[in-house]
Amino acid sequence: MKRLLSTIGLSLVITFFAATNILAKDLPTTAEQLRTKFESALKARDTNAAMSLFYLEGLEDSGWNRGRRLSSAETQAAFLREMWPFFPTNVSKIKLAPLLKEFQVLQAPKEDDGMGDDWNGDNGWRARWSVPPVGMFESQPPAMFPTPLIYGKTNGAFYIGIPIVYTAPGKSLYVHTLASVTYTGSWVFVKNGKEHTVNFSDKTNEFRECWGDYIKSCTVQKTSTKPYVQYESCFNFTIEEDGTNIFESGEITNNEPFTYKRKQ
């Protein structure tokens, strides 16, 4: 019973601090102040002090919620309760370190139209840091924290950031080609009034999925010199928007370009 009450009490305290962070006058205004506060909190195993240094805005709208209907405070409290047991107990020092290149990627994730032609597949998930990353913390002795200790500045104060996972805006847009021959093609999709072209072939971008408003057009052409033989060859494509099949080409039996254009 005591353990249960203790857990409930900790939950309430964490919820309070997660919802309010810390008083404005106590917010770190430099990276060094943030480092000092975090190091002191870890050494003292002070849950509230350590967790109040994380910037959690946007967490309630992220994929971490796993479809649960939780308020902002509830989501933040649950996240912190899950994280805290994994924090190391033997940290003696926290030091400032430059941001690693792989952690800079989440600063401004590129959407589909920014990728190269060699990029295949997409499940619609994106990620960003809750604060614009400036640097990171390293611990002595080295420790495996539950999330990279990225820090940054927002609203005039420094915080430790967390990855915010979210789904790409727009409809799922997909062109699926079924072929036993070589081919090439391209399709154009519209996103926020802007057109983007995806070049694809039997070797590149075959399974690419994009996110936007709709597919405007698609052209596919067989490049193989092998003659089409029924039951030995197959070559056709379908267009999907938001999981709904909106067009089927039927079997294509020649080497002429086959073009789909969306009806206005």
PDB file of C-alpha atoms in Angstrom:
ATOM      1  CA  MET A   1       0.000   0.000   0.000  1.00  0.00           C
ATOM      2  CA  LYS A   2       2.827   2.390   0.901  1.00  0.00           C
ATOM      3  CA  ARG A   3       4.472   1.625  -2.431  1.00  0.00           C
ATOM      4  CA  LEU A   4       1.225   2.294  -4.265  1.00  0.00           C
ATOM      5  CA  LEU A   5       0.720   5.615  -2.488  1.00  0.00           C
ATOM      6  CA  SER A   6       4.314   6.554  -3.160  1.00  0.00           C
ATOM      7  CA  THR A   7       3.872   5.816  -6.873  1.00  0.00           C
ATOM      8  CA  ILE A   8       0.670   7.844  -7.006  1.00  0.00           C
ATOM      9  CA  GLY A   9       2.334  10.714  -5.179  1.00  0.00           C
ATOM     10  CA  LEU A  10       5.303  10.674  -7.549  1.00  0.00           C
ATOM     11  CA  SER A  11       2.910  10.628 -10.502  1.00  0.00           C
ATOM     12  CA  LEU A  12       1.085  13.700  -9.218  1.00  0.00           C
ATOM     13  CA  VAL A  13       4.299  15.588  -8.583  1.00  0.00           C
ATOM     14  CA  ILE A  14       5.691  14.697 -12.008  1.00  0.00           C
ATOM     15  CA  THR A  15       2.413  15.697 -13.643  1.00  0.00           C
ATOM     16  CA  PHE A  16       2.589  19.070 -11.942  1.00  0.00           C
ATOM     17  CA  PHE A  17       6.142  19.728 -12.988  1.00  0.00           C
ATOM     18  CA  ALA A  18       5.597  18.375 -16.486  1.00  0.00           C
ATOM     19  CA  ALA A  19       2.633  20.663 -16.981  1.00  0.00           C
ATOM     20  CA  THR A  20       4.261  23.757 -15.562  1.00  0.00           C
ATOM     21  CA  ASN A  21       7.963  22.975 -16.090  1.00  0.00           C
ATOM     22  CA  ILE A  22       9.686  25.218 -13.562  1.00  0.00           C
ATOM     23  CA  LEU A  23       9.023  28.773 -12.542  1.00  0.00           C
ATOM     24  CA  ALA A  24      10.169  31.296 -15.117  1.00  0.00           C
ATOM     25  CA  LYS A  25      12.730  32.813 -12.772  1.00  0.00           C
ATOM     26  CA  ASP A  26      14.451  29.421 -12.460  1.00  0.00           C
ATOM     27  CA  LEU A  27      14.711  28.635 -16.162  1.00  0.00           C
ATOM     28  CA  PRO A  28      18.311  28.195 -17.408  1.00  0.00           C
ATOM     29  CA  THR A  29      19.272  31.075 -19.685  1.00  0.00           C
ATOM     30  CA  THR A  30      22.588  29.522 -20.783  1.00  0.00           C
ATOM     31  CA  ALA A  31      23.720  26.039 -21.756  1.00  0.00           C
ATOM     32  CA  GLU A  32      26.074  26.009 -18.750  1.00  0.00           C
ATOM     33  CA  GLN A  33      23.224  26.749 -16.346  1.00  0.00           C
ATOM     34  CA  LEU A  34      21.239  23.896 -17.871  1.00  0.00           C
ATOM     35  CA  ARG A  35      24.229  21.583 -17.581  1.00  0.00           C
ATOM     36  CA  THR A  36      24.779  22.486 -13.931  1.00  0.00           C
ATOM     37  CA  LYS A  37      21.129  21.998 -12.991  1.00  0.00           C
ATOM     38  CA  PHE A  38      20.904  18.663 -14.773  1.00  0.00           C
ATOM     39  CA  GLU A  39      24.132  17.364 -13.281  1.00  0.00           C
ATOM     40  CA  SER A  40      23.021  18.344  -9.771  1.00  0.00           C
ATOM     41  CA  ALA A  41      19.604  16.736 -10.268  1.00  0.00           C
ATOM     42  CA  LEU A  42      21.103  13.458 -11.467  1.00  0.00           C
ATOM     43  CA  LYS A  43      23.554  13.276  -8.577  1.00  0.00           C
ATOM     44  CA  ALA A  44      20.747  13.915  -6.104  1.00  0.00           C
ATOM     45  CA  ARG A  45      18.369  11.558  -7.948  1.00  0.00           C
ATOM     46  CA  ASP A  46      15.899  14.441  -7.897  1.00  0.00           C
ATOM     47  CA  THR A  47      13.153  13.352 -10.276  1.00  0.00           C
ATOM     48  CA  ASN A  48      11.283  16.627 -10.384  1.00  0.00           C
ATOM     49  CA  ALA A  49      14.341  18.823 -10.885  1.00  0.00           C
ATOM     50  CA  ALA A  50      15.747  16.638 -13.665  1.00  0.00           C
ATOM     51  CA  MET A  51      12.506  16.157 -15.540  1.00  0.00           C
ATOM     52  CA  SER A  52      11.567  19.836 -15.384  1.00  0.00           C
ATOM     53  CA  LEU A  53      14.551  20.538 -17.628  1.00  0.00           C
ATOM     54  CA  PHE A  54      13.065  18.601 -20.557  1.00  0.00           C
ATOM     55  CA  TYR A  55      10.984  20.489 -23.115  1.00  0.00           C
ATOM     56  CA  LEU A  56       7.923  18.344 -23.782  1.00  0.00           C
ATOM     57  CA  GLU A  57       5.672  20.588 -25.862  1.00  0.00           C
ATOM     58  CA  GLY A  58       4.199  18.629 -28.770  1.00  0.00           C
ATOM     59  CA  LEU A  59       4.522  15.272 -27.059  1.00  0.00           C
ATOM     60  CA  GLU A  60       0.763  14.844 -26.667  1.00  0.00           C
ATOM     61  CA  ASP A  61       0.314  15.087 -30.443  1.00  0.00           C
ATOM     62  CA  SER A  62       3.121  12.701 -31.312  1.00  0.00           C
ATOM     63  CA  GLY A  63       3.173   9.017 -32.144  1.00  0.00           C
ATOM     64  CA  TRP A  64       4.322   8.285 -28.584  1.00  0.00           C
ATOM     65  CA  ASN A  65       0.694   8.555 -27.505  1.00  0.00           C
ATOM     66  CA  ARG A  66       0.004   5.304 -29.422  1.00  0.00           C
ATOM     67  CA  GLY A  67      -3.566   6.355 -30.070  1.00  0.00           C
ATOM     68  CA  ARG A  68      -4.380   6.924 -26.404  1.00  0.00           C
ATOM     69  CA  ARG A  69      -6.560   9.887 -25.583  1.00  0.00           C
ATOM     70  CA  LEU A  70      -4.470  11.629 -22.971  1.00  0.00           C
ATOM     71  CA  SER A  71      -4.234  15.276 -22.032  1.00  0.00           C
ATOM     72  CA  SER A  72      -0.966  17.173 -22.370  1.00  0.00           C
ATOM     73  CA  ALA A  73      -0.158  16.815 -18.663  1.00  0.00           C
ATOM     74  CA  GLU A  74      -1.116  13.123 -18.618  1.00  0.00           C
ATOM     75  CA  THR A  75       1.023  12.364 -21.666  1.00  0.00           C
ATOM     76  CA  GLN A  76       4.028  14.203 -20.290  1.00  0.00           C
ATOM     77  CA  ALA A  77       3.715  12.558 -16.875  1.00  0.00           C
ATOM     78  CA  ALA A  78       3.437   9.091 -18.398  1.00  0.00           C
ATOM     79  CA  PHE A  79       6.438   9.743 -20.631  1.00  0.00           C
ATOM     80  CA  LEU A  80       8.563  10.907 -17.708  1.00  0.00           C
ATOM     81  CA  ARG A  81       7.540   7.977 -15.505  1.00  0.00           C
ATOM     82  CA  GLU A  82       8.641   5.572 -18.218  1.00  0.00           C
ATOM     83  CA  MET A  83      11.940   7.374 -18.778  1.00  0.00           C
ATOM     84  CA  TRP A  84      13.142   7.934 -15.237  1.00  0.00           C
ATOM     85  CA  PRO A  85      13.903   4.307 -14.229  1.00  0.00           C
ATOM     86  CA  PHE A  86      16.384   4.085 -17.102  1.00  0.00           C
ATOM     87  CA  PHE A  87      18.499   7.036 -16.011  1.00  0.00           C
ATOM     88  CA  PRO A  88      21.909   5.907 -14.713  1.00  0.00           C
ATOM     89  CA  THR A  89      22.734   6.199 -11.015  1.00  0.00           C
ATOM     90  CA  ASN A  90      26.515   6.526 -11.346  1.00  0.00           C
ATOM     91  CA  VAL A  91      26.841   9.818 -13.251  1.00  0.00           C
ATOM     92  CA  SER A  92      29.536  11.976 -11.684  1.00  0.00           C
ATOM     93  CA  LYS A  93      29.745  14.734 -14.283  1.00  0.00           C
ATOM     94  CA  ILE A  94      27.821  16.122 -17.255  1.00  0.00           C
ATOM     95  CA  LYS A  95      29.754  18.081 -19.853  1.00  0.00           C
ATOM     96  CA  LEU A  96      28.857  20.135 -22.925  1.00  0.00           C
ATOM     97  CA  ALA A  97      29.625  18.584 -26.325  1.00  0.00           C
ATOM     98  CA  PRO A  98      29.094  19.580 -29.962  1.00  0.00           C
ATOM     99  CA  LEU A  99      26.062  18.232 -31.777  1.00  0.00           C
ATOM    100  CA  LEU A 100      26.742  15.042 -33.703  1.00  0.00           C
ATOM    101  CA  LYS A 101      25.850  15.115 -37.386  1.00  0.00           C
ATOM    102  CA  GLU A 102      23.312  12.304 -37.138  1.00  0.00           C
ATOM    103  CA  PHE A 103      21.345  14.283 -34.550  1.00  0.00           C
ATOM    104  CA  GLN A 104      21.192  17.357 -36.772  1.00  0.00           C
ATOM    105  CA  VAL A 105      18.950  15.514 -39.250  1.00  0.00           C
ATOM    106  CA  LEU A 106      15.889  15.920 -37.048  1.00  0.00           C
ATOM    107  CA  GLN A 107      16.370  19.688 -36.948  1.00  0.00           C
ATOM    108  CA  ALA A 108      14.474  20.193 -40.199  1.00  0.00           C
ATOM    109  CA  PRO A 109      13.345  16.844 -41.632  1.00  0.00           C
ATOM    110  CA  LYS A 110      12.855  16.884 -45.378  1.00  0.00           C
ATOM    111  CA  GLU A 111       9.496  15.862 -46.742  1.00  0.00           C
ATOM    112  CA  ASP A 112       9.065  13.550 -49.723  1.00  0.00           C
ATOM    113  CA  ASP A 113       9.760  16.144 -52.398  1.00  0.00           C
ATOM    114  CA  GLY A 114      13.185  16.841 -50.893  1.00  0.00           C
ATOM    115  CA  MET A 115      14.491  13.307 -51.223  1.00  0.00           C
ATOM    116  CA  GLY A 116      16.706  11.982 -53.998  1.00  0.00           C
ATOM    117  CA  ASP A 117      15.628   9.524 -56.667  1.00  0.00           C
ATOM    118  CA  ASP A 118      17.406   6.650 -54.963  1.00  0.00           C
ATOM    119  CA  TRP A 119      15.060   6.829 -51.985  1.00  0.00           C
ATOM    120  CA  ASN A 120      12.555   3.979 -51.631  1.00  0.00           C
ATOM    121  CA  GLY A 121       9.595   3.455 -49.350  1.00  0.00           C
ATOM    122  CA  ASP A 122       8.006   5.506 -46.615  1.00  0.00           C
ATOM    123  CA  ASN A 123       5.667   4.670 -43.735  1.00  0.00           C
ATOM    124  CA  GLY A 124       4.628   8.269 -43.165  1.00  0.00           C
ATOM    125  CA  TRP A 125       6.488   8.762 -39.884  1.00  0.00           C
ATOM    126  CA  ARG A 126       8.562  11.894 -39.343  1.00  0.00           C
ATOM    127  CA  ALA A 127      10.539  13.167 -36.370  1.00  0.00           C
ATOM    128  CA  ARG A 128      11.840  16.452 -35.008  1.00  0.00           C
ATOM    129  CA  TRP A 129      13.417  17.677 -31.787  1.00  0.00           C
ATOM    130  CA  SER A 130      11.172  19.482 -29.325  1.00  0.00           C
ATOM    131  CA  VAL A 131      13.732  22.321 -29.265  1.00  0.00           C
ATOM    132  CA  PRO A 132      16.051  23.505 -32.057  1.00  0.00           C
ATOM    133  CA  PRO A 133      19.236  21.545 -31.215  1.00  0.00           C
ATOM    134  CA  VAL A 134      22.363  23.502 -30.355  1.00  0.00           C
ATOM    135  CA  GLY A 135      24.563  20.915 -28.689  1.00  0.00           C
ATOM    136  CA  MET A 136      24.419  17.839 -26.522  1.00  0.00           C
ATOM    137  CA  PHE A 137      25.475  16.552 -23.125  1.00  0.00           C
ATOM    138  CA  GLU A 138      27.911  13.741 -22.432  1.00  0.00           C
ATOM    139  CA  SER A 139      28.184  11.992 -19.098  1.00  0.00           C
ATOM    140  CA  GLN A 140      31.206  10.857 -17.141  1.00  0.00           C
ATOM    141  CA  PRO A 141      31.445   7.938 -16.809  1.00  0.00           C
ATOM    142  CA  PRO A 142      29.715   7.261 -20.130  1.00  0.00           C
ATOM    143  CA  ALA A 143      26.098   6.188 -19.637  1.00  0.00           C
ATOM    144  CA  MET A 144      23.302   4.985 -21.847  1.00  0.00           C
ATOM    145  CA  PHE A 145      20.490   7.494 -21.414  1.00  0.00           C
ATOM    146  CA  PRO A 146      16.987   6.600 -22.650  1.00  0.00           C
ATOM    147  CA  THR A 147      17.145   9.398 -25.218  1.00  0.00           C
ATOM    148  CA  PRO A 148      20.077  11.440 -26.648  1.00  0.00           C
ATOM    149  CA  LEU A 149      20.742  14.434 -24.420  1.00  0.00           C
ATOM    150  CA  ILE A 150      20.217  17.134 -27.040  1.00  0.00           C
ATOM    151  CA  TYR A 151      19.802  20.655 -25.724  1.00  0.00           C
ATOM    152  CA  GLY A 152      18.577  23.832 -27.349  1.00  0.00           C
ATOM    153  CA  LYS A 153      16.983  27.206 -26.734  1.00  0.00           C
ATOM    154  CA  THR A 154      13.325  28.162 -27.037  1.00  0.00           C
ATOM    155  CA  ASN A 155      11.245  30.969 -25.550  1.00  0.00           C
ATOM    156  CA  GLY A 156      14.374  32.545 -24.086  1.00  0.00           C
ATOM    157  CA  ALA A 157      15.447  29.496 -22.064  1.00  0.00           C
ATOM    158  CA  PHE A 158      17.570  26.363 -22.535  1.00  0.00           C
ATOM    159  CA  TYR A 159      16.024  22.897 -22.294  1.00  0.00           C
ATOM    160  CA  ILE A 160      16.868  19.273 -22.989  1.00  0.00           C
ATOM    161  CA  GLY A 161      15.019  18.226 -26.121  1.00  0.00           C
ATOM    162  CA  ILE A 162      13.279  14.977 -26.948  1.00  0.00           C
ATOM    163  CA  PRO A 163      12.390  13.421 -30.324  1.00  0.00           C
ATOM    164  CA  ILE A 164       8.808  14.232 -31.297  1.00  0.00           C
ATOM    165  CA  VAL A 165       7.464  11.598 -33.688  1.00  0.00           C
ATOM    166  CA  TYR A 166       4.527  12.534 -35.904  1.00  0.00           C
ATOM    167  CA  THR A 167       2.836  11.496 -39.141  1.00  0.00           C
ATOM    168  CA  ALA A 168       3.463  13.347 -42.385  1.00  0.00           C
ATOM    169  CA  PRO A 169       0.649  15.746 -43.275  1.00  0.00           C
ATOM    170  CA  GLY A 170      -1.567  14.932 -46.234  1.00  0.00           C
ATOM    171  CA  LYS A 171      -2.912  11.808 -47.911  1.00  0.00           C
ATOM    172  CA  SER A 172      -0.869   8.721 -48.649  1.00  0.00           C
ATOM    173  CA  LEU A 173      -0.076   8.808 -52.389  1.00  0.00           C
ATOM    174  CA  TYR A 174       1.251   5.720 -54.128  1.00  0.00           C
ATOM    175  CA  VAL A 175       1.825   4.350 -57.625  1.00  0.00           C
ATOM    176  CA  HIS A 176       2.240   0.580 -57.733  1.00  0.00           C
ATOM    177  CA  THR A 177       3.664  -1.030 -60.878  1.00  0.00           C
ATOM    178  CA  LEU A 178       3.416  -4.779 -61.409  1.00  0.00           C
ATOM    179  CA  ALA A 179       5.904  -5.788 -64.080  1.00  0.00           C
ATOM    180  CA  SER A 180       8.048  -8.690 -65.189  1.00  0.00           C
ATOM    181  CA  VAL A 181       9.818  -6.401 -67.661  1.00  0.00           C
ATOM    182  CA  THR A 182      11.991  -3.308 -67.374  1.00  0.00           C
ATOM    183  CA  TYR A 183      10.254   0.060 -67.377  1.00  0.00           C
ATOM    184  CA  THR A 184      10.608   3.726 -66.514  1.00  0.00           C
ATOM    185  CA  GLY A 185       8.163   6.450 -65.597  1.00  0.00           C
ATOM    186  CA  SER A 186       7.263   9.444 -63.479  1.00  0.00           C
ATOM    187  CA  TRP A 187       4.309  10.700 -61.491  1.00  0.00           C
ATOM    188  CA  VAL A 188       3.335  14.148 -60.315  1.00  0.00           C
ATOM    189  CA  PHE A 189       1.635  14.859 -57.014  1.00  0.00           C
ATOM    190  CA  VAL A 190       0.296  18.121 -55.604  1.00  0.00           C
ATOM    191  CA  LYS A 191       0.972  19.284 -52.079  1.00  0.00           C
ATOM    192  CA  ASN A 192      -0.287  22.650 -50.811  1.00  0.00           C
ATOM    193  CA  GLY A 193      -0.755  23.807 -54.391  1.00  0.00           C
ATOM    194  CA  LYS A 194       2.797  22.900 -55.438  1.00  0.00           C
ATOM    195  CA  GLU A 195       3.650  20.121 -57.886  1.00  0.00           C
ATOM    196  CA  HIS A 196       6.349  17.530 -57.166  1.00  0.00           C
ATOM    197  CA  THR A 197       7.687  14.933 -59.588  1.00  0.00           C
ATOM    198  CA  VAL A 198       8.759  11.405 -58.652  1.00  0.00           C
ATOM    199  CA  ASN A 199      10.892   9.584 -61.222  1.00  0.00           C
ATOM    200  CA  PHE A 200      10.799   5.815 -60.930  1.00  0.00           C
ATOM    201  CA  SER A 201      11.734   2.603 -62.743  1.00  0.00           C
ATOM    202  CA  ASP A 202      12.083  -1.100 -62.095  1.00  0.00           C
ATOM    203  CA  LYS A 203      15.310  -0.238 -60.232  1.00  0.00           C
ATOM    204  CA  THR A 204      14.548   3.082 -58.486  1.00  0.00           C
ATOM    205  CA  ASN A 205      11.694   4.418 -56.350  1.00  0.00           C
ATOM    206  CA  GLU A 206       9.549   1.402 -57.193  1.00  0.00           C
ATOM    207  CA  PHE A 207       7.867   1.424 -53.782  1.00  0.00           C
ATOM    208  CA  ARG A 208       7.972   5.107 -53.044  1.00  0.00           C
ATOM    209  CA  GLU A 209       5.056   6.587 -51.131  1.00  0.00           C
ATOM    210  CA  CYS A 210       4.512  10.331 -50.853  1.00  0.00           C
ATOM    211  CA  TRP A 211       2.219  12.542 -48.794  1.00  0.00           C
ATOM    212  CA  GLY A 212       0.160  15.364 -50.220  1.00  0.00           C
ATOM    213  CA  ASP A 213      -3.227  16.299 -51.683  1.00  0.00           C
ATOM    214  CA  TYR A 214      -3.564  14.161 -54.815  1.00  0.00           C
ATOM    215  CA  ILE A 215      -1.763  12.576 -57.782  1.00  0.00           C
ATOM    216  CA  LYS A 216      -2.108  14.773 -60.847  1.00  0.00           C
ATOM    217  CA  SER A 217      -0.609  12.512 -63.507  1.00  0.00           C
ATOM    218  CA  CYS A 218       1.479   9.426 -64.142  1.00  0.00           C
ATOM    219  CA  THR A 219       3.327   8.136 -67.208  1.00  0.00           C
ATOM    220  CA  VAL A 220       4.826   4.648 -67.456  1.00  0.00           C
ATOM    221  CA  GLN A 221       6.707   3.104 -70.387  1.00  0.00           C
ATOM    222  CA  LYS A 222       8.053  -0.388 -71.002  1.00  0.00           C
ATOM    223  CA  THR A 223      11.751  -0.290 -71.920  1.00  0.00           C
ATOM    224  CA  SER A 224      12.386  -3.995 -72.417  1.00  0.00           C
ATOM    225  CA  THR A 225      12.891  -5.137 -76.025  1.00  0.00           C
ATOM    226  CA  LYS A 226      11.464  -8.508 -75.159  1.00  0.00           C
ATOM    227  CA  PRO A 227       8.069  -8.913 -76.872  1.00  0.00           C
ATOM    228  CA  TYR A 228       4.992  -9.080 -74.675  1.00  0.00           C
ATOM    229  CA  VAL A 229       3.701 -12.649 -74.376  1.00  0.00           C
ATOM    230  CA  GLN A 230       0.447 -13.247 -72.508  1.00  0.00           C
ATOM    231  CA  TYR A 231       0.802 -15.434 -69.411  1.00  0.00           C
ATOM    232  CA  GLU A 232       4.586 -14.955 -69.559  1.00  0.00           C
ATOM    233  CA  SER A 233       4.689 -11.178 -69.144  1.00  0.00           C
ATOM    234  CA  CYS A 234       2.864  -8.711 -66.921  1.00  0.00           C
ATOM    235  CA  PHE A 235       2.942  -4.936 -67.027  1.00  0.00           C
ATOM    236  CA  ASN A 236       0.349  -2.678 -65.410  1.00  0.00           C
ATOM    237  CA  PHE A 237       0.056  -0.066 -62.704  1.00  0.00           C
ATOM    238  CA  THR A 238      -2.456   1.226 -60.166  1.00  0.00           C
ATOM    239  CA  ILE A 239      -2.779   4.548 -58.372  1.00  0.00           C
ATOM    240  CA  GLU A 240      -3.789   4.821 -54.731  1.00  0.00           C
ATOM    241  CA  GLU A 241      -4.774   7.845 -52.646  1.00  0.00           C
ATOM    242  CA  ASP A 242      -5.294   7.367 -48.925  1.00  0.00           C
ATOM    243  CA  GLY A 243      -5.455   3.601 -49.409  1.00  0.00           C
ATOM    244  CA  THR A 244      -8.178   3.846 -52.068  1.00  0.00           C
ATOM    245  CA  ASN A 245      -7.545   2.533 -55.563  1.00  0.00           C
ATOM    246  CA  ILE A 246      -8.495   5.404 -57.904  1.00  0.00           C
ATOM    247  CA  PHE A 247      -7.079   4.088 -61.184  1.00  0.00           C
ATOM    248  CA  GLU A 248      -6.044   0.827 -62.867  1.00  0.00           C
ATOM    249  CA  SER A 249      -4.194   0.867 -66.177  1.00  0.00           C
ATOM    250  CA  GLY A 250      -5.028  -2.661 -67.230  1.00  0.00           C
ATOM    251  CA  GLU A 251      -2.431  -4.772 -69.029  1.00  0.00           C
ATOM    252  CA  ILE A 252       0.028  -2.711 -71.127  1.00  0.00           C
ATOM    253  CA  THR A 253       1.278  -4.752 -74.083  1.00  0.00           C
ATOM    254  CA  ASN A 254       3.447  -2.331 -76.061  1.00  0.00           C
ATOM    255  CA  ASN A 255       6.369   0.038 -75.592  1.00  0.00           C
ATOM    256  CA  GLU A 256       4.352   3.216 -75.992  1.00  0.00           C
ATOM    257  CA  PRO A 257       4.098   5.605 -73.011  1.00  0.00           C
ATOM    258  CA  PHE A 258       0.902   5.033 -71.027  1.00  0.00           C
ATOM    259  CA  THR A 259      -0.356   8.195 -69.334  1.00  0.00           C
ATOM    260  CA  TYR A 260      -2.891   8.791 -66.584  1.00  0.00           C
ATOM    261  CA  LYS A 261      -4.256  12.316 -66.015  1.00  0.00           C
ATOM    262  CA  ARG A 262      -6.509  13.240 -63.159  1.00  0.00           C
ATOM    263  CA  LYS A 263      -9.904  14.541 -64.198  1.00  0.00           C
ATOM    264  CA  GLN A 264     -10.396  18.146 -63.174  1.00  0.00           C
TER     265      GLN A 264
END
